[in-house]
Coordinates of C-alpha atoms and ligand atoms in Angstrom, one line a residue:
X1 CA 98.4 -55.6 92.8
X2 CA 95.9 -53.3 93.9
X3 CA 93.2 -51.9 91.0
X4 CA 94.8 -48.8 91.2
X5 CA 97.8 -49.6 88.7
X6 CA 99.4 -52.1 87.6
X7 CA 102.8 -51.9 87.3
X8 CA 104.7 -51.7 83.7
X9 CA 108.1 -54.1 83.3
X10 CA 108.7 -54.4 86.9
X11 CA 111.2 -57.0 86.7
X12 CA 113.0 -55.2 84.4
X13 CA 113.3 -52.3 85.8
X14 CA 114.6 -53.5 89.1
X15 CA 117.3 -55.7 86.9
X16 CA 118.5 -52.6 85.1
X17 CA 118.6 -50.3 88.4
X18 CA 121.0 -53.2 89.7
X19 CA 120.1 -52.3 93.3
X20 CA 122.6 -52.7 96.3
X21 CA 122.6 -52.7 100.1
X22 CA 123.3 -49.6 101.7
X23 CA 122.5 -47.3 98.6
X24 CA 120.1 -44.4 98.4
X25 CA 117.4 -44.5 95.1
X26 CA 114.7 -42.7 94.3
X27 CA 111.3 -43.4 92.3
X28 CA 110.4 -39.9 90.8
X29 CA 106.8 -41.3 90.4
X30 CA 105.9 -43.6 93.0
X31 CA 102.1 -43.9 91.4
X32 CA 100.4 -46.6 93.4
X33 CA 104.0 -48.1 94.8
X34 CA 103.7 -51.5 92.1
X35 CA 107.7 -50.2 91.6
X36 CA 109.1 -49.1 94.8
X37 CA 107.4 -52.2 96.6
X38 CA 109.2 -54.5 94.3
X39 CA 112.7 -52.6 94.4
X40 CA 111.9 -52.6 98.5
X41 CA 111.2 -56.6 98.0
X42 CA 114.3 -57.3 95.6
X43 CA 116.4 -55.4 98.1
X44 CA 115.8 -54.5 102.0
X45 CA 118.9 -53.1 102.5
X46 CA 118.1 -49.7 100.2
X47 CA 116.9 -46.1 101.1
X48 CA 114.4 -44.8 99.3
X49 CA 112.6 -41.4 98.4
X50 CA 109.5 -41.9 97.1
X51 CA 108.0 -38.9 94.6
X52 CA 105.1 -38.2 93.6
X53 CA 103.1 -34.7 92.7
X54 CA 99.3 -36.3 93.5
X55 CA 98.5 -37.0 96.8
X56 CA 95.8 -39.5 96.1
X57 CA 99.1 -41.3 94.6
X58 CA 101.2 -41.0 97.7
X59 CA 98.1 -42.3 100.1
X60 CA 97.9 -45.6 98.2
X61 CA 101.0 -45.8 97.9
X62 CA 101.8 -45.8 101.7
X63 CA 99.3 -48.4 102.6
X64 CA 101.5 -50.5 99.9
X65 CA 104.8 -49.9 101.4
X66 CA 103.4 -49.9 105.1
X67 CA 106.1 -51.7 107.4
X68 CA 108.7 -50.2 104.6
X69 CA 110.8 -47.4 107.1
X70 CA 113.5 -47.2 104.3
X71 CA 111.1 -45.7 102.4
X72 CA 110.5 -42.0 102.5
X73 CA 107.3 -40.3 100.5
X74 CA 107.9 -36.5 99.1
X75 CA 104.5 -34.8 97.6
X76 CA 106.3 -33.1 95.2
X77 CA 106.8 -32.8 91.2
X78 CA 110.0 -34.7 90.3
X79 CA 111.3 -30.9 89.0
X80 CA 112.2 -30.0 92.2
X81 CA 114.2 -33.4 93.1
X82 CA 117.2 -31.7 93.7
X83 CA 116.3 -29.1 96.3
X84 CA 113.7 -31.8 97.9
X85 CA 116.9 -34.2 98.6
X86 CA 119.6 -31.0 99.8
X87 CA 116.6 -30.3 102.2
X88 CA 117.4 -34.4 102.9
X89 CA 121.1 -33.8 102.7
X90 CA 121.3 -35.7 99.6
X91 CA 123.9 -35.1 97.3
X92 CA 124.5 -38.5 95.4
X93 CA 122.1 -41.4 94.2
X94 CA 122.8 -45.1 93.4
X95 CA 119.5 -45.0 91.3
X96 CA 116.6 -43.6 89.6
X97 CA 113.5 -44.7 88.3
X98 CA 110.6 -42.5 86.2
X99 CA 107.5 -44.5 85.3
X100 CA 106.3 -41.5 83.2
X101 CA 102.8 -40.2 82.7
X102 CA 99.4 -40.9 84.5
X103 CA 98.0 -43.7 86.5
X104 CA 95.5 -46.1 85.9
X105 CA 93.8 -44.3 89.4
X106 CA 94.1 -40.9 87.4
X107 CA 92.7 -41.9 84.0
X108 CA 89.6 -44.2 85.7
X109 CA 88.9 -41.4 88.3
X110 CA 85.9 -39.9 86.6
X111 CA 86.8 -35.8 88.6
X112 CA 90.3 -35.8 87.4
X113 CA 88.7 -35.3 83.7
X114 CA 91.7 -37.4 82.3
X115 CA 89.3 -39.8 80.3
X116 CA 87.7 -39.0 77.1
X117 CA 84.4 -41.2 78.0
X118 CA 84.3 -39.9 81.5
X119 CA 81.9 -37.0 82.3
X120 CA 83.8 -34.6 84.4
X121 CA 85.1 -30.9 84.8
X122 CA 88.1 -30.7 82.6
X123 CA 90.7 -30.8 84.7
X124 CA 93.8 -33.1 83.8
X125 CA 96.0 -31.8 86.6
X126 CA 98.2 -34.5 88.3
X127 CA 98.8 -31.5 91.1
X128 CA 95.5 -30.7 92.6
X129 CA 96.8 -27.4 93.6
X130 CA 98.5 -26.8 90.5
X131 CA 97.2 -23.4 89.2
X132 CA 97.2 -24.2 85.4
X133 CA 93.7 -27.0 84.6
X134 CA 92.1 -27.9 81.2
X135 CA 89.3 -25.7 82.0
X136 CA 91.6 -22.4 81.9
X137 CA 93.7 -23.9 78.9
X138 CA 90.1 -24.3 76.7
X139 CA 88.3 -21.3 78.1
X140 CA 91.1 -18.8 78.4
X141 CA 94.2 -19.7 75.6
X142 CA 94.1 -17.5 72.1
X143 CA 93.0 -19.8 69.4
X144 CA 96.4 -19.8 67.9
X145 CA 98.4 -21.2 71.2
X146 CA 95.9 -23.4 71.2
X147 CA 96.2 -25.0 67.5
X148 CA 100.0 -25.1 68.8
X149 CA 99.3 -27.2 71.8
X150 CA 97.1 -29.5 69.5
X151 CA 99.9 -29.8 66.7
X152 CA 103.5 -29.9 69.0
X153 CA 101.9 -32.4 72.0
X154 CA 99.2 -34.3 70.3
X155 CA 101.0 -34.2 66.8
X156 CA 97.3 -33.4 65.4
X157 CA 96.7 -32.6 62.3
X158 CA 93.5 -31.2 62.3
X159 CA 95.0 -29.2 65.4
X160 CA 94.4 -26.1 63.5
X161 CA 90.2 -27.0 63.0
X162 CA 89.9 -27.9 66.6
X163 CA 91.7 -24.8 67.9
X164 CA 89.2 -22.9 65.8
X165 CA 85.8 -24.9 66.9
X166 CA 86.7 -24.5 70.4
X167 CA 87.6 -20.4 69.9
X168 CA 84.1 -20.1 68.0
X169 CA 82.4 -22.4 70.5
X170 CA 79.9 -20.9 73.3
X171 CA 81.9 -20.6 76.6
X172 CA 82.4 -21.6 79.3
X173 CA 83.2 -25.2 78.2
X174 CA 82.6 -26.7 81.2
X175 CA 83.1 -30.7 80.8
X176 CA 84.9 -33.1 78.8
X177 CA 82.3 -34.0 77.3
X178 CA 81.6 -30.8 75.8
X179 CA 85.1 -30.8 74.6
X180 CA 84.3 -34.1 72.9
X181 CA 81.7 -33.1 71.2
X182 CA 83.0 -30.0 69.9
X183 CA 86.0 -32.5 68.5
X184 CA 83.3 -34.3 67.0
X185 CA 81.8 -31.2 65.1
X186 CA 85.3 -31.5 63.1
X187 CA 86.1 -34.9 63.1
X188 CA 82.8 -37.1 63.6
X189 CA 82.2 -40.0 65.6
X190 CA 82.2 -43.5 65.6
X191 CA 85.1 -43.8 63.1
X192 CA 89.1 -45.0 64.6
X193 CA 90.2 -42.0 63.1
X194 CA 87.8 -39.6 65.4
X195 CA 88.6 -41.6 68.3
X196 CA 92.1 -41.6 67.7
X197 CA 91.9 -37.5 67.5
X198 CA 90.2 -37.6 70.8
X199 CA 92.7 -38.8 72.5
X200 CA 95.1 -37.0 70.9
X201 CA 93.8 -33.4 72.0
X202 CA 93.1 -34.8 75.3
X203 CA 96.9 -36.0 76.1
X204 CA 98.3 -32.6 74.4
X205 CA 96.0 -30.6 76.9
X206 CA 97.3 -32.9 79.7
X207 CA 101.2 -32.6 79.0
X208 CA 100.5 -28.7 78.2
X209 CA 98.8 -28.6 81.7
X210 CA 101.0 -30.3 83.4
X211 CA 104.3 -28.7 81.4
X212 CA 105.2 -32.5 81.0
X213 CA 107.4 -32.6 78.6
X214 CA 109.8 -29.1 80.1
X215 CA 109.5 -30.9 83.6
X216 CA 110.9 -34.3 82.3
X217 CA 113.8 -32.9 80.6
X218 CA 115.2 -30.4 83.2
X219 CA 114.5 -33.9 85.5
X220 CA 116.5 -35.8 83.5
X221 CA 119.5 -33.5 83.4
X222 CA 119.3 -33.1 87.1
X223 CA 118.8 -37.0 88.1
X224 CA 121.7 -37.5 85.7
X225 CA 123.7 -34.9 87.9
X226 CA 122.7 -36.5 91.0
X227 CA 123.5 -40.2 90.4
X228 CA 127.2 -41.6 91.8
X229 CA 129.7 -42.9 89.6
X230 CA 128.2 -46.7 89.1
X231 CA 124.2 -45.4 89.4
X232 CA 121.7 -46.5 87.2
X233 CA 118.8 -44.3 85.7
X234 CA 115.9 -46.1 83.9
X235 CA 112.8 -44.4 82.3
X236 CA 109.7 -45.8 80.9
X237 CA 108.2 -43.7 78.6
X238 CA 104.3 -44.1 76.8
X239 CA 104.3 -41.9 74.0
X240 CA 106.8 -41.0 71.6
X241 CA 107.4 -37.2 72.8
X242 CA 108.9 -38.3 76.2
X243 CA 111.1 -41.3 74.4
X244 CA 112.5 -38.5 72.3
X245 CA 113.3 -36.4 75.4
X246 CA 114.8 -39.2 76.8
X247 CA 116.7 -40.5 74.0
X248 CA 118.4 -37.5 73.0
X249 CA 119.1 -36.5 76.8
X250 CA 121.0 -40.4 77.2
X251 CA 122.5 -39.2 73.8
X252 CA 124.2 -35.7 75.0
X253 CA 125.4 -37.3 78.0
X254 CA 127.0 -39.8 76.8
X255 CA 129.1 -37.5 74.6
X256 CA 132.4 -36.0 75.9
X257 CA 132.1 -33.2 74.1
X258 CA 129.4 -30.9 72.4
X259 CA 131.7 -28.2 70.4
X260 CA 131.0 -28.4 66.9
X261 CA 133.2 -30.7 64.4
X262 CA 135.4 -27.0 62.8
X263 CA 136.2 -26.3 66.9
X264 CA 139.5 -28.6 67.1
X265 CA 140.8 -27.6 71.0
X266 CA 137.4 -28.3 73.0
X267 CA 135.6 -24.8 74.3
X268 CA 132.6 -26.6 76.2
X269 CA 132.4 -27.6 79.8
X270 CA 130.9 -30.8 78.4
X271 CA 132.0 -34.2 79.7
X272 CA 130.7 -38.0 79.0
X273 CA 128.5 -38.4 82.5
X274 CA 126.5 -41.6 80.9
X275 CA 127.0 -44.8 79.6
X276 CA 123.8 -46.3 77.8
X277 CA 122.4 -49.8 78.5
X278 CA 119.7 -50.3 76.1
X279 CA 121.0 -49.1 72.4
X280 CA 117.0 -49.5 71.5
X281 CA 114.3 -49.5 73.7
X282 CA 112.9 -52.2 75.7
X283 CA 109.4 -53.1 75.4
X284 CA 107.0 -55.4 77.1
X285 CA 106.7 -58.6 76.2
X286 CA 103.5 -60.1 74.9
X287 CA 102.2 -62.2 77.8
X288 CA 102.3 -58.2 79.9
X289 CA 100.6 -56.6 77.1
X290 CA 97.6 -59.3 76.9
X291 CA 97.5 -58.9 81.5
X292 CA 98.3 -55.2 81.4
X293 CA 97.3 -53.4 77.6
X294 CA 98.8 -50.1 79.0
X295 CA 102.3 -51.7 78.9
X296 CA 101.6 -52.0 75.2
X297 CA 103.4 -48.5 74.3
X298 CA 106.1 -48.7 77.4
X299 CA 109.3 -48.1 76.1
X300 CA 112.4 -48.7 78.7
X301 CA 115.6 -46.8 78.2
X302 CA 117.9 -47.1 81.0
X303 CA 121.8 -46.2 81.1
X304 CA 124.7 -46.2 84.2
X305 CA 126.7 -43.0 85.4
X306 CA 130.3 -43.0 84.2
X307 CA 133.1 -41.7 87.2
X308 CA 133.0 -38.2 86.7
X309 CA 136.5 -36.7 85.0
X310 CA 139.4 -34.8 87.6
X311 CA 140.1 -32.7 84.6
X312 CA 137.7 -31.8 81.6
X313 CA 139.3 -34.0 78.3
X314 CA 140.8 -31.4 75.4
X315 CA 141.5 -32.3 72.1
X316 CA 144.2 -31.9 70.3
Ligands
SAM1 C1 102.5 -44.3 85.5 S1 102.2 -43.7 87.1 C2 103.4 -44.5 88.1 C3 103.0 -45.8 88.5 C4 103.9 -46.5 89.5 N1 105.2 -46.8 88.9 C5 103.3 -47.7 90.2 O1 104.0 -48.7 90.3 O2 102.2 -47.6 90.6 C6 102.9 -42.1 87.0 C7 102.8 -41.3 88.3 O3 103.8 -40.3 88.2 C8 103.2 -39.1 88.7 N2 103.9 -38.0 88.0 C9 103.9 -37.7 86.7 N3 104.6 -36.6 86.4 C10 105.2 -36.2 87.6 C11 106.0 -35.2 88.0 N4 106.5 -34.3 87.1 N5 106.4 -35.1 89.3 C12 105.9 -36.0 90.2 N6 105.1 -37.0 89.9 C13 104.7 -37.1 88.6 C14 101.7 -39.2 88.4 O4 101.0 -38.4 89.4 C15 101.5 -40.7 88.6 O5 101.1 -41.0 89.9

């Protein structure tokens, strides 16, 4: 594999998407093209759209895939999946995969300001054209929506401290590493702990900037919609937050009804759409944590679309 990423419970992944000849599946984030390559390899006979929001991504994925003409590349976030395939006269998939988060390309990339040890402008947008960057989230937010971001994303508890060191700092705050060391004004340096908090503001100001965590649940809903009876949908997932998303949004659709237990004749348009494969998560095993330590905190949830219902089911 190329240095750009290495791909995360490969294998896996292509077991649980069950591939077959003739079907169309999609990899919402293609990344450096470690997955789609390997679903390509474990099956010629497939179509597949290949998503991805960064175009740095999408270049190094196509020299990957070169000689590949089943595969199709789409810059675009995996939110707007549905109306990117109509425009493809797509209506059905046999399979979806998200390999969630950033790349190894986007993290090492000093400009992207991703890395906490990186100088760079703060930037953290996967999108290059996306409006929203780290800059205008640490320069521009109240101090309040900032403590917010810090708590809810980066489950911080000095989130509050932070939010006010950066309101009270001198602006513009111009680099990561100015960010950093206004974090260290509240939290020191050298310890775990500090470095820990680091991080932690850094990926809450990356899923706020990116909306991460609204994008992957309408996505979810929506892929679910789009597979055909029999389709598979697997997610990998690196920090709790997404594996929540994920798990409850396996959870509702495998339910054939959401009304509440006093409701006895059924009043939603609810129906069981999924059936789920992996009652706890997967996770890497130790030989791909000790070649690959990002696959340390993958987490692999995958489930199958159940044939969709002629008539909604009603209690009696
Ligand atoms: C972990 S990497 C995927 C690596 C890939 N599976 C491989 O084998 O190289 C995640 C990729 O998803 C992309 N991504 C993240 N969120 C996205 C979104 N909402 N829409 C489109 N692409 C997204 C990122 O730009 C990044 O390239």
């Amino acid at each position: 594999m190329s240095g750009f990423h290495t791909p995360v419970m490969v294998q896996e992944s292509v077991r649980f998407l069950a591939l077959r000849a003739g079907g169309t599946y999609v990899d919402a984030t293609t990344g450096g093209g470690g997955h789609s390559l390997a679903m390509l390899k474990a099956e010629a006979g497939i179509r597949l759209f290949c998503f991805d929001q960064d175009e740095e991504a999408l270049e190094e994925a196509g020299k990957i895939l070169t000689g590949f003409d089943q595969a199709e590349f789409i810059r675009a976030n995996f939110a707007s999946m549905r109306t990117e395939l109509a425009l493809r006269q797509i209506k059905g998939i046999d399979g979806i995969l998200f390999d969630l988060g950033v790349s190894s390309h986007q993290l090492d990339k000093a400009e992207r300001g991703f890395s906490i040890d990186k100088q760079a402008t703060l930037d953290m947008r996967m999108d290059q054209v996306a409006p929203r960057s780290a800059w205008h989230a640490v320069n521009e937010l109240p101090e309040s929506e900032l403590a917010k971001i810090f708590r809810e994303y980066g489950e911080e508890l000095s989130a509050k401290r932070i939010a006010r060191a950066i309101s009270k700092a001198e602006k513009p705050i111009e680099a990561t590493q100015d960010l950093v060391r206004i974090i260290e004004t509240v939290v020191g340096s050298g310890s775990k702990e500090s470095l820990k908090t680091k991080i932690r503001i850094f990926q809450a100001l990356r899923i706020y900037v990116n909306d991460e965590l609204e994008v992957l649940t309408r996505a979810l809903t929506d892929a679910i919609n789009l597979l055909n009876p029999g389709g598979r949908i697997v997610v990998l997932s690196y920090h709790s937050l997404e594996d929540r998303i994920v798990k409850q949004s396996f959870r509702k659709a495998e339910q054939d009804c959401l009304c509440p237990p006093a409701i006895i004749n059924c009043v939603c348009d609810h129906y069981k759409q999924l059936k789920v494969l992996t009652r706890s998560p997967l996770e890497a095993g130790e030989e791909e944590v000790k070649l690959n330590p990002r696959a340390r905190s993958a987490k692999l949830r995958a489930a199958e679309k159940t044939a969709s219902p002629k008539l909604k089911y009603k209690r009696l």
